[in-house]
Tab-separated table of C-alpha atoms in Angstrom:
chain	number	residue	atom	x	y	z
A	1	LEU	CA	-59.908	-11.157	3.178
A	2	ALA	CA	-59.931	-13.265	6.333
A	3	GLU	CA	-63.268	-14.748	5.345
A	4	LEU	CA	-61.667	-15.823	2.075
A	5	GLY	CA	-58.834	-17.573	3.878
A	6	ALA	CA	-56.095	-14.946	3.891
A	7	ASP	CA	-53.159	-15.701	6.181
A	8	LEU	CA	-53.577	-13.315	9.120
A	9	ASP	CA	-50.133	-14.117	10.452
A	10	VAL	CA	-48.200	-13.409	7.286
A	11	ALA	CA	-45.206	-11.190	7.959
A	12	THR	CA	-43.881	-8.392	5.817
A	13	ASN	CA	-41.413	-9.679	3.268
A	14	ASP	CA	-38.406	-7.769	4.514
A	15	ASN	CA	-35.870	-7.887	7.319
A	16	VAL	CA	-38.377	-6.841	10.032
A	17	ALA	CA	-41.202	-9.368	9.470
A	18	TRP	CA	-44.091	-7.356	10.934
A	19	THR	CA	-47.476	-9.096	11.173
A	20	PRO	CA	-50.900	-7.438	10.904
A	21	ALA	CA	-51.307	-7.782	14.703
A	22	TYR	CA	-47.950	-6.088	15.241
A	23	ILE	CA	-48.824	-3.177	12.956
A	24	ALA	CA	-52.289	-2.759	14.511
A	25	SER	CA	-50.702	-2.741	17.968
A	26	GLN	CA	-48.112	-0.192	16.902
A	27	GLU	CA	-50.926	2.069	15.698
A	28	ASN	CA	-53.153	1.351	18.761
A	29	ASN	CA	-55.896	0.182	16.385
A	30	VAL	CA	-58.077	-1.729	18.827
A	31	GLU	CA	-60.774	-2.449	16.227
A	32	ILE	CA	-58.299	-4.180	13.923
A	33	ILE	CA	-56.773	-6.133	16.814
A	34	ARG	CA	-60.260	-7.348	17.786
A	35	ALA	CA	-61.013	-8.349	14.187
A	36	LEU	CA	-57.721	-10.255	13.997
A	37	VAL	CA	-58.602	-12.020	17.261
A	38	ASP	CA	-62.049	-12.920	15.917
A	39	PHE	CA	-60.446	-14.530	12.879
A	40	GLY	CA	-57.821	-16.414	14.887
A	41	ALA	CA	-54.642	-14.419	14.341
A	42	ASP	CA	-51.591	-15.354	16.408
A	43	LEU	CA	-51.136	-12.470	18.854
A	44	ASN	CA	-47.779	-13.792	20.014
A	45	LYS	CA	-46.033	-14.122	16.657
A	46	ALA	CA	-42.754	-12.249	16.911
A	47	THR	CA	-40.926	-10.108	14.399
A	48	ALA	CA	-37.448	-10.916	13.127
A	49	ASP	CA	-35.940	-9.340	16.262
A	50	GLY	CA	-38.274	-11.168	18.628
A	51	ALA	CA	-40.724	-8.334	19.331
A	52	THR	CA	-44.409	-9.210	19.708
A	53	PRO	CA	-47.515	-7.049	19.322
A	54	ALA	CA	-47.493	-6.600	23.125
A	55	HIS	CA	-43.906	-5.322	23.010
A	56	ILE	CA	-44.658	-2.638	20.439
A	57	ALA	CA	-47.899	-1.596	22.154
A	58	SER	CA	-46.118	-1.153	25.471
A	59	LEU	CA	-43.184	0.643	23.840
A	60	HIS	CA	-45.590	3.249	22.481
A	61	GLY	CA	-47.699	3.418	25.643
A	62	HIS	CA	-50.802	2.026	23.938
A	63	ALA	CA	-52.810	0.799	26.928
A	64	GLY	CA	-55.886	0.131	24.780
A	65	ALA	CA	-53.955	-2.162	22.472
A	66	LEU	CA	-52.356	-3.951	25.435
A	67	ARG	CA	-55.733	-4.547	27.085
A	68	THR	CA	-57.153	-5.810	23.807
A	69	LEU	CA	-54.207	-8.179	23.349
A	70	ALA	CA	-54.415	-9.420	26.944
A	71	GLU	CA	-58.157	-10.188	26.888
A	72	PRO	CA	-57.863	-13.223	24.582
A	73	GLY	CA	-54.628	-14.344	26.209
A	74	ALA	CA	-51.666	-12.767	24.438
A	75	ASP	CA	-48.449	-13.397	26.341
A	76	LEU	CA	-47.463	-10.132	28.020
A	77	ASP	CA	-44.384	-11.654	29.660
A	78	VAL	CA	-42.529	-12.949	26.608
A	79	GLU	CA	-38.976	-11.611	26.234
A	80	ASP	CA	-37.639	-10.171	22.995
A	81	LEU	CA	-34.095	-10.765	21.741
A	82	TYR	CA	-32.736	-7.695	23.521
């Protein structure tokens, strides 16, 4: 879908606004995170409550996802709304 121009930063159409990078980070899916990086996804786009993919990866203890987010430069120091 990315090759056809799909928006990789589109958020879920609900009150949480999760992005593909956020969901992949929540699930520790390093392969999907890498694919999103390769296609230019925004790894710092926050959810409705200000949480980023790095926040959810760290919350769940997903070191692999955090490393994969950090390699291309995701902001690991951004604060959420809480």
